[in-house]
Amino acid sequence: MKLLEYEAKEIFAKYGIPVPQSGGVITDVQQLPEALKKAGSGPWVLKAQVLAGGRGKAGGVKIAKTEAEAQTIAQAMVGMKMVTHQTHGKALVVREVLVNKCSDIKREIYISVAMDRKGERPIIIASAEGGVAIEELAKDKPSAILKVPIDPVRGIEPFQARNLAFKLGIPAKEVGSFGRFVTALAKVFLELDASLVEVNPLIITPEEKLIALDGKIVTDDNALFRQKALAERPDHESTDLELEAKKVGINYIGLDGDIGCMVNGAGLAMATMDTVALAGGMPANFLDVGGGATADQVTAAFKIILTDPKVKAVLINIFGGIMKCDVIAEGVLTAVQKVKLKVPLIVRLEGTNVERGRELLKKSGLKLTAADSLWDAAQKAVKAAKEAK
Ligand code: ADP
Ligand code: MG
């Protein structure tokens, strides 16, 4: 899960990490006056809450000196579409804007905790040259990046924190508070089962105070079963279709192509996507109904595929093991009755109860193309999608 800046900062505050005074997030300009009041005296900073860095350069971080100025900025920012160097050319809609008190900045530092796969432990990555894109710094000036491995059980050791403070040029009287800062950051990482906890920038104010001005937390989905509070948070990253699929217990990820795929088993789903690509097509999704899907889940899966307007053909590739071919066939028939099928349907069934499954589909009078192998099915789907254009 990826958390938005304000969510990360709320967690930081709970762990005693200093963050700017906040007026909270607004979703409507009418909420602005109250948010400004809560954030204290101006100037304020208004920040677009989207899951991408580089907002500053893309007009998503704006300073307002007066309430009138804040009003104008908020008006433009709520609902605006934002493209940053991290959004891969896609525009993200700004639904929430964070209102923070503006801080005076003397220095900007980069600090994060990430997973070092090779070292098999978390690692602190830091640089005295903060504020900028760390990826570029890593490329242009790798020597400016400091790395400190963390013991996954003991957390960061005091001597490691002091050493890092020294290398980052933290003012002598703030070495203690910096130590508490990194210790808490590592604790957030470990306790939330995170894969990344990033503060860019961590600032030093003219009064030599440390403040986390920006925050990013990415957590490991595989640990959500023991992260109840996280699991209850809204998932900002998923599309409506992906959320719908999650509700009914189907693994679905939307993709850019035009062939909707319904498959059982993640491995078979990947093989199907590869085969479609090999046949010259592009899958519209990754969809795994799982090993023990019910007819209801198959119906839901089929509906989800057909809701995607990009889909020009549907390819069903089922290997009936635990999942029986007749259950799949029933699900498809129910779904087709509920959702009007306007695109060609290519079906390849194999395995348990395959005869019954094929029989059911045949008897239904449903217009579909049967395929006898995955390669045959992929080629037929690609051809059908091309002809539909
Ligand atoms: P992003 O990383 O998406 O560009 P940041 O939150 O890092 O967004 O903000 C970009 C820059 O805006 C920061 O490096 C800082 O210079 C300035 N900024 C952000 N928040 C504040 C604040 N509360 N007070 C003053 N300046 C800020
Ligand atoms: Mg930043």
CSV table of C-alpha atoms and ligand atoms in Angstrom, one decimal:
chain,number,residue,atom,x,y,z
A,1,MET,CA,0.0,0.0,0.0
A,2,LYS,CA,1.1,3.5,-0.7
A,3,LEU,CA,0.2,6.2,1.7
A,4,LEU,CA,-0.3,9.8,0.9
A,5,GLU,CA,1.9,12.5,2.4
A,6,TYR,CA,-0.7,13.5,5.0
A,7,GLU,CA,-1.2,9.9,6.1
A,8,ALA,CA,2.5,9.4,6.4
A,9,LYS,CA,2.8,12.6,8.5
A,10,GLU,CA,0.0,11.5,10.8
A,11,ILE,CA,2.0,8.3,11.5
A,12,PHE,CA,5.2,10.3,11.9
A,13,ALA,CA,3.6,12.5,14.5
A,14,LYS,CA,2.4,9.4,16.4
A,15,TYR,CA,6.1,8.2,16.5
A,16,GLY,CA,7.3,11.6,17.8
A,17,ILE,CA,8.8,12.7,14.4
A,18,PRO,CA,8.4,16.5,14.1
A,19,VAL,CA,6.2,17.5,11.2
A,20,PRO,CA,4.8,21.0,10.2
A,21,GLN,CA,1.7,22.3,12.0
A,22,SER,CA,-1.2,20.9,9.9
A,23,GLY,CA,-4.6,22.2,9.1
A,24,GLY,CA,-5.5,18.8,7.6
A,25,VAL,CA,-6.7,18.0,4.1
A,26,ILE,CA,-9.4,19.7,2.2
A,27,THR,CA,-11.5,18.2,-0.6
A,28,ASP,CA,-13.4,21.4,-1.2
A,29,VAL,CA,-12.4,25.1,-1.1
A,30,GLN,CA,-15.1,25.8,1.4
A,31,GLN,CA,-13.1,23.9,4.0
A,32,LEU,CA,-10.1,26.2,3.5
A,33,PRO,CA,-10.7,28.9,6.1
A,34,GLU,CA,-10.9,26.4,8.9
A,35,ALA,CA,-7.9,24.5,7.7
A,36,LEU,CA,-5.8,27.7,7.6
A,37,LYS,CA,-6.9,28.5,11.1
A,38,LYS,CA,-5.9,25.1,12.3
A,39,ALA,CA,-2.5,25.4,10.6
A,40,GLY,CA,-1.7,28.6,12.6
A,41,SER,CA,-0.6,31.9,11.3
A,42,GLY,CA,0.6,32.2,7.7
A,43,PRO,CA,2.3,31.9,5.4
A,44,TRP,CA,0.9,28.4,4.5
A,45,VAL,CA,1.8,25.8,2.0
A,46,LEU,CA,-0.9,24.0,0.0
A,47,LYS,CA,0.1,20.5,-1.3
A,48,ALA,CA,-1.6,18.3,-3.8
A,49,GLN,CA,-2.1,14.8,-2.3
A,50,VAL,CA,-1.2,12.4,-5.1
A,51,LEU,CA,0.9,9.3,-5.1
A,52,ALA,CA,3.9,10.8,-6.9
A,53,GLY,CA,6.9,12.8,-6.0
A,54,GLY,CA,8.1,15.8,-8.0
A,55,ARG,CA,4.9,17.7,-7.1
A,56,GLY,CA,6.9,20.8,-6.4
A,57,LYS,CA,8.1,21.2,-10.0
A,58,ALA,CA,4.6,20.3,-11.3
A,59,GLY,CA,2.7,23.0,-9.5
A,60,GLY,CA,1.5,20.8,-6.7
A,61,VAL,CA,3.2,22.6,-3.9
A,62,LYS,CA,2.3,26.3,-3.5
A,63,ILE,CA,3.0,28.8,-0.8
A,64,ALA,CA,0.3,31.3,0.1
A,65,LYS,CA,1.1,34.5,2.1
A,66,THR,CA,-2.4,35.6,2.6
A,67,GLU,CA,-5.8,34.0,3.0
A,68,ALA,CA,-6.9,35.4,-0.4
A,69,GLU,CA,-3.9,33.9,-2.1
A,70,ALA,CA,-4.6,30.5,-0.4
A,71,GLN,CA,-8.1,30.7,-1.7
A,72,THR,CA,-6.9,31.2,-5.3
A,73,ILE,CA,-4.4,28.4,-5.1
A,74,ALA,CA,-6.9,26.0,-3.5
A,75,GLN,CA,-9.5,26.8,-6.2
A,76,ALA,CA,-7.0,25.8,-8.9
A,77,MET,CA,-5.5,22.8,-7.0
A,78,VAL,CA,-8.6,20.9,-5.9
A,79,GLY,CA,-9.6,18.8,-8.8
A,80,MET,CA,-6.6,19.7,-11.0
A,81,LYS,CA,-4.8,17.1,-13.1
A,82,MET,CA,-1.2,16.7,-12.4
A,83,VAL,CA,1.7,15.1,-14.3
A,84,THR,CA,5.0,14.8,-12.6
A,85,HIS,CA,8.2,13.1,-13.6
A,86,GLN,CA,7.0,10.1,-11.6
A,87,THR,CA,3.5,9.6,-13.1
A,88,HIS,CA,4.7,8.0,-16.3
A,89,GLY,CA,2.9,10.5,-18.6
A,90,LYS,CA,-0.4,9.9,-16.9
A,91,ALA,CA,-2.4,12.6,-15.2
A,92,LEU,CA,-3.4,12.1,-11.6
A,93,VAL,CA,-6.5,13.9,-10.3
A,94,VAL,CA,-5.9,15.9,-7.1
A,95,ARG,CA,-8.8,15.1,-4.8
A,96,GLU,CA,-7.2,16.2,-1.5
A,97,VAL,CA,-5.0,19.2,-0.7
A,98,LEU,CA,-3.0,19.3,2.5
A,99,VAL,CA,-2.7,22.6,4.3
A,100,ASN,CA,0.5,23.0,6.3
A,101,LYS,CA,2.2,25.9,8.0
A,102,CYS,CA,5.1,27.2,6.0
A,103,SER,CA,8.5,26.5,7.5
A,104,ASP,CA,11.7,28.5,7.0
A,105,ILE,CA,14.3,26.4,5.5
A,106,LYS,CA,18.1,26.6,6.0
A,107,ARG,CA,19.0,23.2,4.7
A,108,GLU,CA,17.2,20.3,3.0
A,109,ILE,CA,18.4,16.7,3.7
A,110,TYR,CA,17.3,13.4,2.2
A,111,ILE,CA,16.6,10.5,4.5
A,112,SER,CA,14.8,7.2,4.0
A,113,VAL,CA,14.6,3.6,5.2
A,114,ALA,CA,14.3,1.0,2.5
A,115,MET,CA,14.8,-2.7,2.1
A,116,ASP,CA,18.2,-3.8,1.1
A,117,ARG,CA,17.5,-7.1,-0.6
A,118,LYS,CA,21.1,-8.1,-1.0
A,119,GLY,CA,21.9,-7.3,2.7
A,120,GLU,CA,18.7,-8.9,3.8
A,121,ARG,CA,17.9,-6.1,6.1
A,122,PRO,CA,16.5,-2.5,6.2
A,123,ILE,CA,18.9,0.2,5.2
A,124,ILE,CA,19.0,4.0,5.9
A,125,ILE,CA,19.7,6.0,2.8
A,126,ALA,CA,20.6,9.6,3.4
A,127,SER,CA,22.2,12.6,1.7
A,128,ALA,CA,23.1,16.1,2.8
A,129,GLU,CA,22.0,17.1,-0.7
A,130,GLY,CA,18.2,16.7,-0.1
A,131,GLY,CA,15.2,18.1,-1.7
A,132,VAL,CA,16.2,17.0,-5.2
A,133,ALA,CA,15.3,13.7,-6.9
A,134,ILE,CA,17.4,11.1,-5.2
A,135,GLU,CA,17.5,8.9,-8.3
A,136,GLU,CA,19.4,11.6,-10.2
A,137,LEU,CA,21.8,12.2,-7.4
A,138,ALA,CA,22.5,8.5,-7.2
A,139,LYS,CA,23.4,8.6,-10.9
A,140,ASP,CA,25.3,11.8,-11.0
A,141,LYS,CA,27.0,11.8,-7.7
A,142,PRO,CA,26.8,8.4,-5.9
A,143,SER,CA,29.4,9.5,-3.4
A,144,ALA,CA,26.9,12.0,-1.9
A,145,ILE,CA,24.6,9.1,-0.8
A,146,LEU,CA,25.2,7.5,2.6
A,147,LYS,CA,24.0,4.0,3.5
A,148,VAL,CA,23.6,2.6,7.0
A,149,PRO,CA,22.3,-1.0,7.4
A,150,ILE,CA,19.8,-1.6,10.3
A,151,ASP,CA,19.6,-4.7,12.4
A,152,PRO,CA,16.0,-5.9,11.9
A,153,VAL,CA,15.6,-6.8,15.5
A,154,ARG,CA,17.6,-4.2,17.4
A,155,GLY,CA,16.8,-1.3,15.1
A,156,ILE,CA,19.3,1.5,14.6
A,157,GLU,CA,22.1,1.7,17.2
A,158,PRO,CA,22.9,5.1,18.9
A,159,PHE,CA,26.4,5.2,17.5
A,160,GLN,CA,25.1,4.7,13.9
A,161,ALA,CA,22.8,7.6,14.4
A,162,ARG,CA,25.6,9.8,15.7
A,163,ASN,CA,27.9,8.8,12.9
A,164,LEU,CA,25.2,9.6,10.4
A,165,ALA,CA,24.5,13.0,12.0
A,166,PHE,CA,28.1,13.9,11.8
A,167,LYS,CA,28.4,12.9,8.1
A,168,LEU,CA,25.2,14.9,7.3
A,169,GLY,CA,26.5,18.0,9.1
A,170,ILE,CA,23.7,18.1,11.6
A,171,PRO,CA,24.3,21.0,14.1
A,172,ALA,CA,26.0,19.7,17.2
A,173,LYS,CA,23.2,20.6,19.6
A,174,GLU,CA,20.7,18.7,17.4
A,175,VAL,CA,22.6,15.4,17.2
A,176,GLY,CA,20.4,14.1,19.9
A,177,SER,CA,17.1,15.0,18.3
A,178,PHE,CA,18.4,13.7,15.0
A,179,GLY,CA,19.1,10.4,16.7
A,180,ARG,CA,15.5,10.3,17.9
A,181,PHE,CA,14.4,11.2,14.4
A,182,VAL,CA,16.2,8.3,12.6
A,183,THR,CA,15.4,5.8,15.4
A,184,ALA,CA,11.7,6.7,15.1
A,185,LEU,CA,11.9,6.5,11.3
A,186,ALA,CA,13.4,3.0,11.5
A,187,LYS,CA,10.7,2.0,14.0
A,188,VAL,CA,8.0,3.2,11.7
A,189,PHE,CA,9.6,1.0,9.0
A,190,LEU,CA,9.8,-2.1,11.1
A,191,GLU,CA,6.5,-1.8,12.9
A,192,LEU,CA,4.4,-1.0,9.8
A,193,ASP,CA,6.1,-3.8,7.7
A,194,ALA,CA,7.1,-1.0,5.2
A,195,SER,CA,9.2,-1.3,2.1
A,196,LEU,CA,9.9,2.4,2.1
A,197,VAL,CA,9.7,5.2,4.6
A,198,GLU,CA,11.0,8.4,3.0
A,199,VAL,CA,11.5,12.0,4.2
A,200,ASN,CA,12.5,14.3,1.4
A,201,PRO,CA,13.2,16.9,2.5
A,202,LEU,CA,14.0,16.7,6.2
A,203,ILE,CA,14.7,20.3,6.9
A,204,ILE,CA,16.9,22.3,9.3
A,205,THR,CA,15.3,25.6,10.1
A,206,PRO,CA,17.2,28.8,10.8
A,207,GLU,CA,16.5,28.0,14.5
A,208,GLU,CA,18.2,24.6,13.8
A,209,LYS,CA,15.1,22.6,14.4
A,210,LEU,CA,14.5,19.4,12.4
A,211,ILE,CA,11.2,18.9,10.6
A,212,ALA,CA,9.9,16.3,8.2
A,213,LEU,CA,8.6,18.5,5.5
A,214,ASP,CA,7.5,15.7,3.1
A,215,GLY,CA,6.7,12.1,3.8
A,216,LYS,CA,6.2,8.9,1.9
A,217,ILE,CA,5.4,5.4,3.2
A,218,VAL,CA,5.0,2.3,1.1
A,219,THR,CA,4.0,-0.9,3.0
A,220,ASP,CA,4.1,-4.6,2.1
A,221,ASP,CA,0.7,-5.9,1.0
A,222,ASN,CA,1.7,-9.4,2.1
A,223,ALA,CA,1.8,-8.2,5.7
A,224,LEU,CA,-1.7,-6.5,5.7
A,225,PHE,CA,-3.1,-9.5,7.5
A,226,ARG,CA,-1.2,-8.4,10.6
A,227,GLN,CA,-1.6,-4.6,9.9
A,228,LYS,CA,-5.2,-4.2,10.7
A,229,ALA,CA,-5.1,-0.4,10.9
A,230,LEU,CA,-3.4,-0.2,7.5
A,231,ALA,CA,-5.7,-2.7,5.9
A,232,GLU,CA,-8.7,-0.5,6.9
A,233,ARG,CA,-7.2,2.6,5.2
A,234,PRO,CA,-8.5,3.5,1.7
A,235,ASP,CA,-6.4,2.1,-1.1
A,236,HIS,CA,-5.5,5.2,-3.2
A,237,GLU,CA,-3.7,3.3,-5.9
A,238,SER,CA,-6.4,0.9,-7.2
A,239,THR,CA,-8.9,1.7,-9.9
A,240,ASP,CA,-12.6,1.3,-9.2
A,241,LEU,CA,-12.5,-2.0,-11.1
A,242,GLU,CA,-9.5,-3.3,-9.0
A,243,LEU,CA,-11.4,-2.4,-5.8
A,244,GLU,CA,-14.5,-4.2,-7.1
A,245,ALA,CA,-12.4,-7.3,-7.8
A,246,LYS,CA,-10.8,-7.2,-4.4
A,247,LYS,CA,-14.2,-7.1,-2.8
A,248,VAL,CA,-15.3,-10.4,-4.4
A,249,GLY,CA,-11.9,-12.0,-3.9
A,250,ILE,CA,-10.5,-12.0,-7.4
A,251,ASN,CA,-6.9,-10.9,-8.4
A,252,TYR,CA,-7.4,-8.3,-11.0
A,253,ILE,CA,-5.0,-5.7,-12.4
A,254,GLY,CA,-6.0,-3.4,-15.2
A,255,LEU,CA,-3.5,-3.1,-18.1
A,256,ASP,CA,-3.3,-1.0,-21.3
A,257,GLY,CA,-4.3,-3.6,-24.0
A,258,ASP,CA,-7.6,-4.6,-25.5
A,259,ILE,CA,-7.9,-8.3,-24.8
A,260,GLY,CA,-9.8,-9.1,-21.6
A,261,CYS,CA,-8.4,-12.3,-20.1
A,262,MET,CA,-10.0,-14.6,-17.5
A,263,VAL,CA,-7.8,-17.3,-16.3
A,264,ASN,CA,-7.5,-19.5,-13.2
A,265,GLY,CA,-4.1,-19.5,-11.4
A,266,ALA,CA,-1.5,-16.7,-11.4
A,267,GLY,CA,1.0,-18.7,-13.3
A,268,LEU,CA,-1.5,-19.6,-16.1
A,269,ALA,CA,-2.6,-15.9,-16.1
A,270,MET,CA,1.0,-14.8,-16.7
A,271,ALA,CA,1.5,-17.5,-19.4
A,272,THR,CA,-1.7,-16.4,-21.0
A,273,MET,CA,-0.6,-12.7,-21.1
A,274,ASP,CA,2.8,-13.7,-22.6
A,275,THR,CA,1.1,-15.9,-25.2
A,276,VAL,CA,-1.3,-13.1,-26.2
A,277,ALA,CA,1.7,-10.8,-26.5
A,278,LEU,CA,3.5,-13.4,-28.6
A,279,ALA,CA,0.5,-13.6,-30.9
A,280,GLY,CA,0.8,-9.8,-31.5
A,281,GLY,CA,-1.8,-8.6,-29.0
A,282,MET,CA,-2.0,-6.8,-25.7
A,283,PRO,CA,-3.9,-8.0,-22.6
A,284,ALA,CA,-6.3,-5.5,-21.1
A,285,ASN,CA,-5.9,-7.0,-17.7
A,286,PHE,CA,-4.4,-9.7,-15.5
A,287,LEU,CA,-7.2,-11.6,-13.9
A,288,ASP,CA,-6.9,-14.8,-11.8
A,289,VAL,CA,-10.2,-16.2,-10.5
A,290,GLY,CA,-8.2,-18.5,-8.3
A,291,GLY,CA,-8.3,-22.2,-7.8
A,292,GLY,CA,-11.6,-22.5,-5.9
A,293,ALA,CA,-13.7,-19.8,-7.6
A,294,THR,CA,-17.5,-20.1,-7.3
A,295,ALA,CA,-19.9,-19.4,-10.2
A,296,ASP,CA,-20.6,-16.1,-8.5
A,297,GLN,CA,-17.0,-15.1,-8.6
A,298,VAL,CA,-16.7,-16.1,-12.2
A,299,THR,CA,-19.8,-14.0,-12.9
A,300,ALA,CA,-18.2,-11.0,-11.1
A,301,ALA,CA,-14.9,-11.5,-12.9
A,302,PHE,CA,-16.6,-11.6,-16.3
A,303,LYS,CA,-18.6,-8.5,-15.5
A,304,ILE,CA,-15.4,-6.7,-14.4
A,305,ILE,CA,-13.7,-7.5,-17.7
A,306,LEU,CA,-16.7,-6.3,-19.7
A,307,THR,CA,-17.0,-3.1,-17.8
A,308,ASP,CA,-13.6,-2.0,-19.2
A,309,PRO,CA,-14.4,-0.1,-22.4
A,310,LYS,CA,-10.9,-0.9,-23.8
A,311,VAL,CA,-11.8,-4.6,-24.1
A,312,LYS,CA,-12.4,-5.6,-27.7
A,313,ALA,CA,-12.3,-9.4,-27.2
A,314,VAL,CA,-12.4,-11.7,-24.3
A,315,LEU,CA,-10.2,-14.7,-23.9
A,316,ILE,CA,-11.1,-17.3,-21.3
A,317,ASN,CA,-8.4,-19.8,-20.6
A,318,ILE,CA,-9.2,-22.3,-17.8
A,319,PHE,CA,-7.3,-25.3,-16.7
A,320,GLY,CA,-9.8,-27.2,-14.6
A,321,GLY,CA,-8.1,-28.8,-11.7
A,322,ILE,CA,-9.7,-27.8,-8.4
A,323,MET,CA,-11.7,-25.4,-10.5
A,324,LYS,CA,-14.1,-27.3,-12.6
A,325,CYS,CA,-14.8,-26.4,-16.2
A,326,ASP,CA,-18.6,-26.7,-15.8
A,327,VAL,CA,-18.5,-24.1,-13.0
A,328,ILE,CA,-16.7,-21.7,-15.2
A,329,ALA,CA,-19.1,-22.3,-18.0
A,330,GLU,CA,-22.1,-21.7,-15.6
A,331,GLY,CA,-20.5,-18.5,-14.4
A,332,VAL,CA,-19.9,-17.3,-18.0
A,333,LEU,CA,-23.5,-18.0,-18.9
A,334,THR,CA,-24.9,-16.2,-15.9
A,335,ALA,CA,-22.7,-13.2,-16.5
A,336,VAL,CA,-23.6,-13.0,-20.2
A,337,GLN,CA,-27.2,-13.0,-19.2
A,338,LYS,CA,-26.6,-10.1,-16.9
A,339,VAL,CA,-24.1,-8.1,-19.0
A,340,LYS,CA,-24.8,-7.7,-22.6
A,341,LEU,CA,-21.9,-9.4,-24.4
A,342,LYS,CA,-21.0,-7.2,-27.4
A,343,VAL,CA,-17.4,-8.4,-28.0
A,344,PRO,CA,-16.2,-11.7,-29.4
A,345,LEU,CA,-15.6,-14.4,-26.8
A,346,ILE,CA,-12.8,-17.0,-27.2
A,347,VAL,CA,-12.8,-20.0,-24.8
A,348,ARG,CA,-10.3,-22.6,-24.1
A,349,LEU,CA,-11.3,-25.1,-21.5
A,350,GLU,CA,-9.3,-28.1,-20.4
A,351,GLY,CA,-9.3,-30.5,-17.5
A,352,THR,CA,-11.9,-31.6,-14.9
A,353,ASN,CA,-15.5,-31.7,-16.3
A,354,VAL,CA,-14.3,-30.2,-19.6
A,355,GLU,CA,-17.0,-32.2,-21.6
A,356,ARG,CA,-19.8,-30.9,-19.3
A,357,GLY,CA,-18.4,-27.4,-19.6
A,358,ARG,CA,-18.2,-27.4,-23.3
A,359,GLU,CA,-21.7,-29.0,-23.6
A,360,LEU,CA,-23.2,-26.2,-21.4
A,361,LEU,CA,-21.7,-23.5,-23.5
A,362,LYS,CA,-22.7,-25.2,-26.7
A,363,LYS,CA,-26.3,-25.8,-25.6
A,364,SER,CA,-26.7,-22.1,-24.5
A,365,GLY,CA,-26.5,-21.0,-28.1
A,366,LEU,CA,-24.0,-18.3,-27.0
A,367,LYS,CA,-21.9,-17.1,-29.9
A,368,LEU,CA,-18.3,-18.0,-29.0
A,369,THR,CA,-15.2,-19.3,-30.6
A,370,ALA,CA,-13.8,-22.5,-29.1
A,371,ALA,CA,-10.0,-23.0,-29.1
A,372,ASP,CA,-8.1,-26.2,-28.6
A,373,SER,CA,-4.9,-24.9,-27.3
A,374,LEU,CA,-3.6,-21.7,-25.6
A,375,TRP,CA,-1.7,-20.8,-28.8
A,376,ASP,CA,-4.8,-21.2,-30.9
A,377,ALA,CA,-6.9,-19.2,-28.4
A,378,ALA,CA,-4.4,-16.4,-28.2
A,379,GLN,CA,-4.2,-16.1,-32.0
A,380,LYS,CA,-8.0,-16.1,-32.3
A,381,ALA,CA,-8.4,-13.5,-29.6
A,382,VAL,CA,-5.8,-11.2,-31.2
A,383,LYS,CA,-7.4,-11.6,-34.6
A,384,ALA,CA,-10.9,-10.9,-33.1
A,385,ALA,CA,-9.7,-7.8,-31.3
A,386,LYS,CA,-8.0,-6.4,-34.4
A,387,GLU,CA,-11.1,-6.9,-36.5
A,388,ALA,CA,-13.2,-5.2,-33.9
A,389,LYS,CA,-11.3,-2.0,-34.3
B,1,ADP,P1,7.6,16.8,-3.8
B,1,ADP,O1,8.6,16.0,-3.2
B,1,ADP,O2,6.4,16.1,-4.3
B,1,ADP,O3,8.1,17.8,-4.8
B,1,ADP,P2,7.7,18.3,-1.3
B,1,ADP,O4,6.7,18.1,-0.2
B,1,ADP,O5,9.0,17.7,-1.1
B,1,ADP,O6,7.0,17.7,-2.6
B,1,ADP,O7,7.8,19.8,-1.5
B,1,ADP,C1,8.7,20.4,-2.5
B,1,ADP,C2,9.4,21.6,-1.9
B,1,ADP,O8,8.4,22.5,-1.5
B,1,ADP,C3,10.2,21.2,-0.7
B,1,ADP,O9,11.5,20.8,-1.1
B,1,ADP,C4,10.3,22.6,0.0
B,1,ADP,O10,11.3,23.4,-0.5
B,1,ADP,C5,8.9,23.2,-0.3
B,1,ADP,N1,8.0,22.9,0.8
B,1,ADP,C6,7.2,21.8,1.0
B,1,ADP,N2,6.5,21.9,2.2
B,1,ADP,C7,6.9,23.1,2.8
B,1,ADP,C8,6.6,23.7,4.0
B,1,ADP,N3,5.7,23.2,4.9
B,1,ADP,N4,7.2,24.9,4.3
B,1,ADP,C9,8.1,25.5,3.4
B,1,ADP,N5,8.4,24.9,2.2
B,1,ADP,C10,7.8,23.7,1.9
B,2,MG,MG,9.5,15.7,-1.5
